[in-house]
Short mmCIF file of N, CA, C and O in Angstrom, two decimals:
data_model
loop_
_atom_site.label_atom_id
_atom_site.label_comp_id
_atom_site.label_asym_id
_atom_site.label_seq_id
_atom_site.Cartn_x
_atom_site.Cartn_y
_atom_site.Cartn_z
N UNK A 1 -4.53 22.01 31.38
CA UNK A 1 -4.20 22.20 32.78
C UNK A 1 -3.76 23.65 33.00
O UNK A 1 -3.02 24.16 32.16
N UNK A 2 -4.29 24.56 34.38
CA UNK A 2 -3.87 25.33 34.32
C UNK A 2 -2.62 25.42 34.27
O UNK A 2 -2.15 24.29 34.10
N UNK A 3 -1.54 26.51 34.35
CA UNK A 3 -0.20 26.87 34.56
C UNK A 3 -0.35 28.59 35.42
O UNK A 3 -0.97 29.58 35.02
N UNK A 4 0.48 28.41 36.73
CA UNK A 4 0.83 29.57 36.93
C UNK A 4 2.38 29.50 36.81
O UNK A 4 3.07 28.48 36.84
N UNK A 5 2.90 31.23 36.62
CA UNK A 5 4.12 30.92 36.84
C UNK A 5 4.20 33.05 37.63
O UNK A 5 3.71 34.16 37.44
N UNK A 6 5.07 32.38 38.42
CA UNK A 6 5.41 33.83 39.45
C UNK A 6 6.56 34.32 38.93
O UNK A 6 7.36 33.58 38.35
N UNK A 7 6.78 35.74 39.12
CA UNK A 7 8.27 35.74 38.99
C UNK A 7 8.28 37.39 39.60
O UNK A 7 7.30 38.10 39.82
N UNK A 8 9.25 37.62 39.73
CA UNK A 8 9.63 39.19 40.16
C UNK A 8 10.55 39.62 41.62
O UNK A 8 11.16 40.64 41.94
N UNK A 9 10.25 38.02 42.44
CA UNK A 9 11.13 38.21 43.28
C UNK A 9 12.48 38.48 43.68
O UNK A 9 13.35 38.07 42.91
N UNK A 10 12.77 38.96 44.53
CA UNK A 10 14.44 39.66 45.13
C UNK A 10 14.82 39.69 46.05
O UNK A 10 14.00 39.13 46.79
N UNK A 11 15.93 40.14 46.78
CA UNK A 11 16.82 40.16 47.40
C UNK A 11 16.55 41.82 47.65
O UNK A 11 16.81 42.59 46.72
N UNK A 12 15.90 42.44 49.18
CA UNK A 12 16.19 43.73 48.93
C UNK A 12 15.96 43.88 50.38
O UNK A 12 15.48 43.09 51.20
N UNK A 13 16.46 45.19 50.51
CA UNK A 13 16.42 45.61 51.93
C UNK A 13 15.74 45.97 52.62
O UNK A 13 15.30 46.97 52.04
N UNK A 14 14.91 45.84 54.21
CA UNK A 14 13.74 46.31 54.51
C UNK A 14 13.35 47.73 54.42
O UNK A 14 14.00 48.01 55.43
N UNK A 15 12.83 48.93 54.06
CA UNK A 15 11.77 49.32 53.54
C UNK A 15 11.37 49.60 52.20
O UNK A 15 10.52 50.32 51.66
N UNK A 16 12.49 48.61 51.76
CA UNK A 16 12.51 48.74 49.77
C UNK A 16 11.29 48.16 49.31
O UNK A 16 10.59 47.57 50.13
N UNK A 17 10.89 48.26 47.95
CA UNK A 17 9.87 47.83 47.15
C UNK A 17 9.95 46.47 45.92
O UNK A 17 10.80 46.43 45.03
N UNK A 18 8.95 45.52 46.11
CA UNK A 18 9.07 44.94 45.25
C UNK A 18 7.51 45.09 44.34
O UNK A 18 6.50 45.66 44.77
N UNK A 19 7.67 44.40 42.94
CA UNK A 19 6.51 43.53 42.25
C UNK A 19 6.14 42.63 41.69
O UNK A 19 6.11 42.73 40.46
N UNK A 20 5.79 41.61 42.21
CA UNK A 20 5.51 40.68 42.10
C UNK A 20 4.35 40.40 40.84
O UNK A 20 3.28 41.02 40.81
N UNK A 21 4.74 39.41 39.84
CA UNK A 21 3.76 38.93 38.71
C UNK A 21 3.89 37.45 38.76
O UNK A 21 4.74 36.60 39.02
N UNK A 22 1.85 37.62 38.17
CA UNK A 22 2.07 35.79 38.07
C UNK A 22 0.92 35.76 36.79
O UNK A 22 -0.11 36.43 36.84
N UNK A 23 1.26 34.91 35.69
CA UNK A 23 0.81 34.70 34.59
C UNK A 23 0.10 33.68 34.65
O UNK A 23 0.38 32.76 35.42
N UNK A 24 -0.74 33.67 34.03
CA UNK A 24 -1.81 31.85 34.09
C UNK A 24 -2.24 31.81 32.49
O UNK A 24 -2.66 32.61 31.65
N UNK A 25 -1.93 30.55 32.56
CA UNK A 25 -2.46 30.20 31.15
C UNK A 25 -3.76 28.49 31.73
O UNK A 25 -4.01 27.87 32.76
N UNK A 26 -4.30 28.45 29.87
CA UNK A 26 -5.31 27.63 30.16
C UNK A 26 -6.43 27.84 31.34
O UNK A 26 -6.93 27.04 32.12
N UNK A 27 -6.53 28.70 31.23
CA UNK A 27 -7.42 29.55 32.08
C UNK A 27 -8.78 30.54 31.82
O UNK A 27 -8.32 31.66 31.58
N UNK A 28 -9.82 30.57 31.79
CA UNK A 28 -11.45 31.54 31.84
C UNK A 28 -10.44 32.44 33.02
O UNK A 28 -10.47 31.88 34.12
N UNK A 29 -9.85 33.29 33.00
CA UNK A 29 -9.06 33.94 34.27
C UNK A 29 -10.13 35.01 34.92
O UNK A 29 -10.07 35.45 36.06
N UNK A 30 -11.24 35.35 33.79
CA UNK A 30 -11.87 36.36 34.32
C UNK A 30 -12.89 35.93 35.30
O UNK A 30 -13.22 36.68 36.22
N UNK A 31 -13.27 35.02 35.18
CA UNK A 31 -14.28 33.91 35.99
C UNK A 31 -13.75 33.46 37.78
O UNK A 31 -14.38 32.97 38.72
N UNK A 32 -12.19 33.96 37.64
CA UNK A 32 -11.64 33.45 38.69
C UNK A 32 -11.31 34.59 39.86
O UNK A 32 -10.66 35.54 39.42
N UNK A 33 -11.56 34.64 40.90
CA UNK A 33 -10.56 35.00 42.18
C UNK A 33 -9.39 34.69 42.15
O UNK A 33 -9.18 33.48 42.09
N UNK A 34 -8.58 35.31 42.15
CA UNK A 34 -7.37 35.06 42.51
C UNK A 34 -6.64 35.75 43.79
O UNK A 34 -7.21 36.68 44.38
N UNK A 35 -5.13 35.18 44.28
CA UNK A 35 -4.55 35.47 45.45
C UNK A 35 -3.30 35.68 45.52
O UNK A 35 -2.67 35.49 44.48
N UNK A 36 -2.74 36.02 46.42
CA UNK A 36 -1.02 35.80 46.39
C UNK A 36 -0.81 34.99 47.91
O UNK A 36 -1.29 35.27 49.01
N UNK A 37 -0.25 34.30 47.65
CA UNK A 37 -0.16 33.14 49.28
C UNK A 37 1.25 33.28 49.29
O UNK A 37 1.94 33.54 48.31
N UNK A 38 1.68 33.07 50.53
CA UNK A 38 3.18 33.39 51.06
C UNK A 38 3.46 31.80 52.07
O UNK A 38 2.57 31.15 52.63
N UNK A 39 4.85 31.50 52.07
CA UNK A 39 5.05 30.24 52.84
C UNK A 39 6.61 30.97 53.38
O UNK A 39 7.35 31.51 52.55
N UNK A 40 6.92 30.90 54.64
CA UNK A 40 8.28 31.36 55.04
C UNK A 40 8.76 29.54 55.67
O UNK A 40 7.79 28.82 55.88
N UNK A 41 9.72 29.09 55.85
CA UNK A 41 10.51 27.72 56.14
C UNK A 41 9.87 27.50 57.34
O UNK A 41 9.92 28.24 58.32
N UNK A 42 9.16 26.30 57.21
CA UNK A 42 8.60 25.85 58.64
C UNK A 42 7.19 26.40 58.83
O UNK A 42 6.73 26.08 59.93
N UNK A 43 6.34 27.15 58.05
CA UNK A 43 5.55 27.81 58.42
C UNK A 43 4.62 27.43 57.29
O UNK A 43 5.12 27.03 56.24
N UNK A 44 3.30 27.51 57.41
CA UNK A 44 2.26 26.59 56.59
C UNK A 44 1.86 28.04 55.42
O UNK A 44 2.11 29.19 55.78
N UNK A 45 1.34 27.80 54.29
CA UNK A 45 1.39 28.55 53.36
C UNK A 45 -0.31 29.27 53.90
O UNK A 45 -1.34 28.83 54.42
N UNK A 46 0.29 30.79 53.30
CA UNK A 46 -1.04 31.37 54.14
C UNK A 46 -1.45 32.32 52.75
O UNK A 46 -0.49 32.61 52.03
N UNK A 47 -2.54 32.73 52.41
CA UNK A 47 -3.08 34.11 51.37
C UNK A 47 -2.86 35.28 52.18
O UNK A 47 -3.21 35.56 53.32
N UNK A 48 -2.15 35.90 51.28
CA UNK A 48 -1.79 37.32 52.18
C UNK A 48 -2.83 38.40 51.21
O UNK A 48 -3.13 39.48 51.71
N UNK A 49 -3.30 38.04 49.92
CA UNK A 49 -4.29 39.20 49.30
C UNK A 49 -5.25 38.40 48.17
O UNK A 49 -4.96 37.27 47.78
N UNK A 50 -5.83 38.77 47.94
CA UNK A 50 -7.02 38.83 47.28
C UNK A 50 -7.72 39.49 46.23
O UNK A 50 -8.49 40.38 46.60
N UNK A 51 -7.65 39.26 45.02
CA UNK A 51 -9.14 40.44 43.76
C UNK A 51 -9.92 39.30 43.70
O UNK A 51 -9.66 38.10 43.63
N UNK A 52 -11.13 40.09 43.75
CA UNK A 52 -12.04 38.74 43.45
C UNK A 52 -12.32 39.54 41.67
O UNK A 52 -11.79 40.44 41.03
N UNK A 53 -13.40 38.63 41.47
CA UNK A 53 -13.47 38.81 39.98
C UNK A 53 -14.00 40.14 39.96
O UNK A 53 -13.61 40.64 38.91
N UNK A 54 -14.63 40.89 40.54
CA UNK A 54 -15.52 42.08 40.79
C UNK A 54 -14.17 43.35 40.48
O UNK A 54 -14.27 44.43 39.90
N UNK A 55 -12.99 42.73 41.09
CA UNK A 55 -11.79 43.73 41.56
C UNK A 55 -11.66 44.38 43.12
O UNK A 55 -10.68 44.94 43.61
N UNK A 56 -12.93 44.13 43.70
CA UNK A 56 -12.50 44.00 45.13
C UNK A 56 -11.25 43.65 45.70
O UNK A 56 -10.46 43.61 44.75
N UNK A 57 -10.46 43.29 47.09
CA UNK A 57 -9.45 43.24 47.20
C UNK A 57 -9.42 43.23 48.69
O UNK A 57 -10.35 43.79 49.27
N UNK A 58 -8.54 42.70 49.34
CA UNK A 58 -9.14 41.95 50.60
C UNK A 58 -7.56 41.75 51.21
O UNK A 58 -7.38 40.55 51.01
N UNK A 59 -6.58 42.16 51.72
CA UNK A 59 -5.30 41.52 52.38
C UNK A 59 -5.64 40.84 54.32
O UNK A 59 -6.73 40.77 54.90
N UNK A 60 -4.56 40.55 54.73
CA UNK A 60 -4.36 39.72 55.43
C UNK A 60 -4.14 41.05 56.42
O UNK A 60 -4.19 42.07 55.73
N UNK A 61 -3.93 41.33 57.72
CA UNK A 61 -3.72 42.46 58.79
C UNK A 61 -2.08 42.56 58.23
O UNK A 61 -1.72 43.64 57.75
N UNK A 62 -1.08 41.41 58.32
CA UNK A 62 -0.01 41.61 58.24
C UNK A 62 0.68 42.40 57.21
O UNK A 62 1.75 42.95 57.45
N UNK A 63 0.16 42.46 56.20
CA UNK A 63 0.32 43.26 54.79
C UNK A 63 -0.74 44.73 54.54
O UNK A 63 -0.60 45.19 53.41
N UNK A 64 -1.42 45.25 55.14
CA UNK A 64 -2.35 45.33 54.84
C UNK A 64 -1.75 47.38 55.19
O UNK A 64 -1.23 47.91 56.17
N UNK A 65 -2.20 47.94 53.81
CA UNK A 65 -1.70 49.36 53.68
C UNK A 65 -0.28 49.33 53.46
O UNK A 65 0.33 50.38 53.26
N UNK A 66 0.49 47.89 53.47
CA UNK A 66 2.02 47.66 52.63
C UNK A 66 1.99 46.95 51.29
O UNK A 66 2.97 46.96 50.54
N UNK A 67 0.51 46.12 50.93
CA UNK A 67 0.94 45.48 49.50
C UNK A 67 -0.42 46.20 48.96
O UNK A 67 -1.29 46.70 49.68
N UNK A 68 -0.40 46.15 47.82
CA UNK A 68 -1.32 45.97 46.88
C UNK A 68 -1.79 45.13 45.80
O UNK A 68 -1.07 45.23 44.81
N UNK A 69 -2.81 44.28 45.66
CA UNK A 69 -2.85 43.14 44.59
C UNK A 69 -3.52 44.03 43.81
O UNK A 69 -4.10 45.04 44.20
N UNK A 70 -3.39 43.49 42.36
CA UNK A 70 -3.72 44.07 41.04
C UNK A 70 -4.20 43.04 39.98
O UNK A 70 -3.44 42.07 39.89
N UNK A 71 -5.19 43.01 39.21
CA UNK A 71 -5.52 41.90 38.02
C UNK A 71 -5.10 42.96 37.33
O UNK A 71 -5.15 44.14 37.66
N UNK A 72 -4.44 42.16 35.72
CA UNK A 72 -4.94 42.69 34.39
C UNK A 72 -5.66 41.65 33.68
O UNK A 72 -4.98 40.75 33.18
N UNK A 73 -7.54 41.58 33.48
CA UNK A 73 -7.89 40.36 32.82
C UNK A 73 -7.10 40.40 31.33
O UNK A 73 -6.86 39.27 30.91
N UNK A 74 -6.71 41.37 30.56
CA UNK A 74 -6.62 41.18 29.30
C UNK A 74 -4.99 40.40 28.83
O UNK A 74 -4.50 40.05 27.75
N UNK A 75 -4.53 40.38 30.23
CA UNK A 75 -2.75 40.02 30.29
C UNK A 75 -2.96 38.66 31.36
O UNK A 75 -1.95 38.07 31.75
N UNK A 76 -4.17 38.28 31.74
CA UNK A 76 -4.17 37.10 32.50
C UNK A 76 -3.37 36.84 33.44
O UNK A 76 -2.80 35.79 33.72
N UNK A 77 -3.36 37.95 33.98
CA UNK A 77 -1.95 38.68 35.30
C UNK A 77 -3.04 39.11 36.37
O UNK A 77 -4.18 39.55 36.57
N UNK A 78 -1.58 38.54 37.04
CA UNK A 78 -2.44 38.92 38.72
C UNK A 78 -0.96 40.05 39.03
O UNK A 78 0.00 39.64 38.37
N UNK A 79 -0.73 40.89 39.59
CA UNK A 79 0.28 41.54 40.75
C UNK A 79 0.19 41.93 41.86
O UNK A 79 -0.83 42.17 42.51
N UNK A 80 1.39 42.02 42.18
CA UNK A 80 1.53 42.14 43.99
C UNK A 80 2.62 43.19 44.47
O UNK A 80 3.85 43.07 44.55
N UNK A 81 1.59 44.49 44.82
CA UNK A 81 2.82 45.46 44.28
C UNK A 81 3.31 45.72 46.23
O UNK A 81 2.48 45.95 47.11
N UNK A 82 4.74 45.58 46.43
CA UNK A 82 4.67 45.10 48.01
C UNK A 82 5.87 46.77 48.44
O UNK A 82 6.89 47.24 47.93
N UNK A 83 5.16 47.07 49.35
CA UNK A 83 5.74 48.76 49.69
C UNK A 83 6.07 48.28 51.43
O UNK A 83 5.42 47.59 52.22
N UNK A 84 7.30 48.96 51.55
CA UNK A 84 8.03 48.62 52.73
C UNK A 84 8.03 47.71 53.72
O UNK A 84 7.49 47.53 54.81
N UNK A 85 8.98 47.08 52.82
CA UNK A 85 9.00 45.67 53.30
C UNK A 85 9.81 45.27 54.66
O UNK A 85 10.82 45.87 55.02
N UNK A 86 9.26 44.24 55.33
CA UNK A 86 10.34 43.89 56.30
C UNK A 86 10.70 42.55 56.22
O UNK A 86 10.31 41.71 55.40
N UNK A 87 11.42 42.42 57.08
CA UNK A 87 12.31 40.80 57.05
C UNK A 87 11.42 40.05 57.35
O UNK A 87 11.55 39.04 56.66
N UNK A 88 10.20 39.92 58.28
CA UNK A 88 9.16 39.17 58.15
C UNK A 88 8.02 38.82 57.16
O UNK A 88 7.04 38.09 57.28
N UNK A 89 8.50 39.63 56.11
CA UNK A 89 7.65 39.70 54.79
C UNK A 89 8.35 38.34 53.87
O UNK A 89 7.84 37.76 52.92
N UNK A 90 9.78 38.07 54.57
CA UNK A 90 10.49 37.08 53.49
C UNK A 90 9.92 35.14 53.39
O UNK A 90 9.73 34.25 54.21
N UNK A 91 9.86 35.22 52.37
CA UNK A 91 9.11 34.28 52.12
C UNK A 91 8.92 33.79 51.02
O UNK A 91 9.39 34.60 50.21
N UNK A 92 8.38 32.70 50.34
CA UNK A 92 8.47 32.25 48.48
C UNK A 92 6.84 32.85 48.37
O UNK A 92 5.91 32.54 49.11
N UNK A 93 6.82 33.43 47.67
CA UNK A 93 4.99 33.87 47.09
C UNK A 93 5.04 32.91 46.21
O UNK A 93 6.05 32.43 45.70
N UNK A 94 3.36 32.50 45.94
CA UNK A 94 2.51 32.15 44.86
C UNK A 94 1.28 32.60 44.77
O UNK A 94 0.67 33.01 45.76
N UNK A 95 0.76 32.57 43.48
CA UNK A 95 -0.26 32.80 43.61
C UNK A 95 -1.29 31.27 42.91
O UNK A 95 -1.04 30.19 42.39
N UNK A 96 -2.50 32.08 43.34
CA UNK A 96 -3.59 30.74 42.75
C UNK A 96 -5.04 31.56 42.96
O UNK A 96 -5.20 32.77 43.13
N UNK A 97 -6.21 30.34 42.89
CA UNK A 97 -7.07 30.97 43.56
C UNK A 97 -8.03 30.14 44.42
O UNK A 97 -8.43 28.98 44.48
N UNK A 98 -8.21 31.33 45.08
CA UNK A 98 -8.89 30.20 46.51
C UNK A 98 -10.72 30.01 45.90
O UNK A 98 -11.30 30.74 45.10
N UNK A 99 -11.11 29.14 46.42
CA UNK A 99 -12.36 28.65 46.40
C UNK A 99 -13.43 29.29 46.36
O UNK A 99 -14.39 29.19 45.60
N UNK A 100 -13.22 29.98 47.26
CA UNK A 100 -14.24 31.31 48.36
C UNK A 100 -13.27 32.47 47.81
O UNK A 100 -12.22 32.30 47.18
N UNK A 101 -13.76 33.48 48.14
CA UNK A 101 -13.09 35.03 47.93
C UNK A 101 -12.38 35.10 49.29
O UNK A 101 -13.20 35.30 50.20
N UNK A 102 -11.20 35.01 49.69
CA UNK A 102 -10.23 35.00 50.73
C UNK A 102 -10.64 33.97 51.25
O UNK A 102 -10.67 34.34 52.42
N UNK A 103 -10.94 33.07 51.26
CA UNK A 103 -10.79 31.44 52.09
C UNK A 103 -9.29 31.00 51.78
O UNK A 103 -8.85 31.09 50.63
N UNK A 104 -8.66 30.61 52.65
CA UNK A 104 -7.38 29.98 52.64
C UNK A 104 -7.07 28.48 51.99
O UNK A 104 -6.33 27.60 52.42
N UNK A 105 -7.86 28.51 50.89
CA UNK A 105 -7.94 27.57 49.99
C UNK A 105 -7.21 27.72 48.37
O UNK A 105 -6.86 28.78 47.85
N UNK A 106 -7.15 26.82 47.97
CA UNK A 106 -6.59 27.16 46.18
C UNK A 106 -7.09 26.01 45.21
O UNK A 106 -7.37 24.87 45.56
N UNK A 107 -7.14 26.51 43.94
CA UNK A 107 -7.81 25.44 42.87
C UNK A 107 -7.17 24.69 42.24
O UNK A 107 -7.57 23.61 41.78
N UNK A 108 -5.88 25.25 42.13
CA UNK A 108 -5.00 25.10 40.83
C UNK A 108 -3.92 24.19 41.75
O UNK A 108 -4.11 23.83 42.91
N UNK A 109 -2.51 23.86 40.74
CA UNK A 109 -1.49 23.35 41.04
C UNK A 109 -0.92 23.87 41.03
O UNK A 109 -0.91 24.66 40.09
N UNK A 110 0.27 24.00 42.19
CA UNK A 110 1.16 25.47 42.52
C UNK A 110 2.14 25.52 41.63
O UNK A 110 2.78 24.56 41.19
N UNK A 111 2.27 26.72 41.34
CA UNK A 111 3.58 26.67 40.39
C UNK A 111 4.75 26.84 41.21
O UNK A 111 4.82 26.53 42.40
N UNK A 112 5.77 27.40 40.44
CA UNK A 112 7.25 27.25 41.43
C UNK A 112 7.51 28.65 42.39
O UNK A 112 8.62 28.70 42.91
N UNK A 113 6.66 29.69 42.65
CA UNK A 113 7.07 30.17 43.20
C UNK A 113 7.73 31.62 42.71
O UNK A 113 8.09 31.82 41.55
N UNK A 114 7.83 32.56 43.76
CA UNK A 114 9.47 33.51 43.70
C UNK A 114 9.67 34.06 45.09
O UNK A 114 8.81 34.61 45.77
N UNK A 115 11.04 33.81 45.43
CA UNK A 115 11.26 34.23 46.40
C UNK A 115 11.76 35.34 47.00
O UNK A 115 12.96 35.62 46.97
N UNK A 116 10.90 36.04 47.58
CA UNK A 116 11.74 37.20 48.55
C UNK A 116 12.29 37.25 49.63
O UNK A 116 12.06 36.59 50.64
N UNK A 117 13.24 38.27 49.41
CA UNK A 117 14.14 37.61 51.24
C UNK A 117 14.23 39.57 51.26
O UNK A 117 14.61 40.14 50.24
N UNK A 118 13.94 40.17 52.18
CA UNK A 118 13.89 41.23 52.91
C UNK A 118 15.13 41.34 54.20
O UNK A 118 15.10 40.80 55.31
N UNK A 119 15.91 42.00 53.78
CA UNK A 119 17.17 41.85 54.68
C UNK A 119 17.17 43.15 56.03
O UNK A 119 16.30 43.98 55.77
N UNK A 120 17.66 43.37 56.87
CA UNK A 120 17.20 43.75 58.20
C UNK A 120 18.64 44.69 58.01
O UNK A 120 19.01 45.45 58.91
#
């Protein structure tokens, strides 16, 4: 079964920097698209970025010239390198991968998450 697991999230102030990592095991990782999806309380979980297997790279308008996603195939790592952040950025990330290359879909079983909270 796959496994993701996220981690890197914080507590930081809006136009500070975070980076976000997510590891997968039991995984062909190179075969895969992967994403980083964001869920804020009350609000339905959305993909905010995208590498497809090529290394292309694809974000959402809301992020878009503030994050950067990153693969390493040889570390079976995805990152999410996130540059001035705001309080509407706060939210639990995961990652997975969607179906389609940015379709708002995923394959896997979510792992737990990390949460950022962007303070104002």
């Amino acid at each position: 079964q796959v496994q993701l697991v996220e981690s890197g999230g914080d507590l930081v102030q809006a136009g500070g920097s975070l980076r976000l990592s997510c590891a997968a095991s039991n995984i062909t990782f190179t075969t895969y698209h992967m994403g980083w999806y964001r869920q804020a309380p009350g609000n339905r979980r959305d993909l905010v970025a995208a590498v497809a297997t090529s290394g292309v790279t694809r974000y959402a308008d809301s992020v878009k010239g503030r994050f950067t996603i990153s693969r390493d195939n040889a570390k079976n790592t995805v990152y999410l390198q996130m540059n001035s952040l705001k309080p509407e950025d706060t939210a639990a990330y995961y990652c997975n991968s969607p179906r389609t290359f940015f379709s708002n879909t995923y394959q896997f079983s979510w792992g737990q998450g990390t949460q950022v909270t962007v303070s104002s």
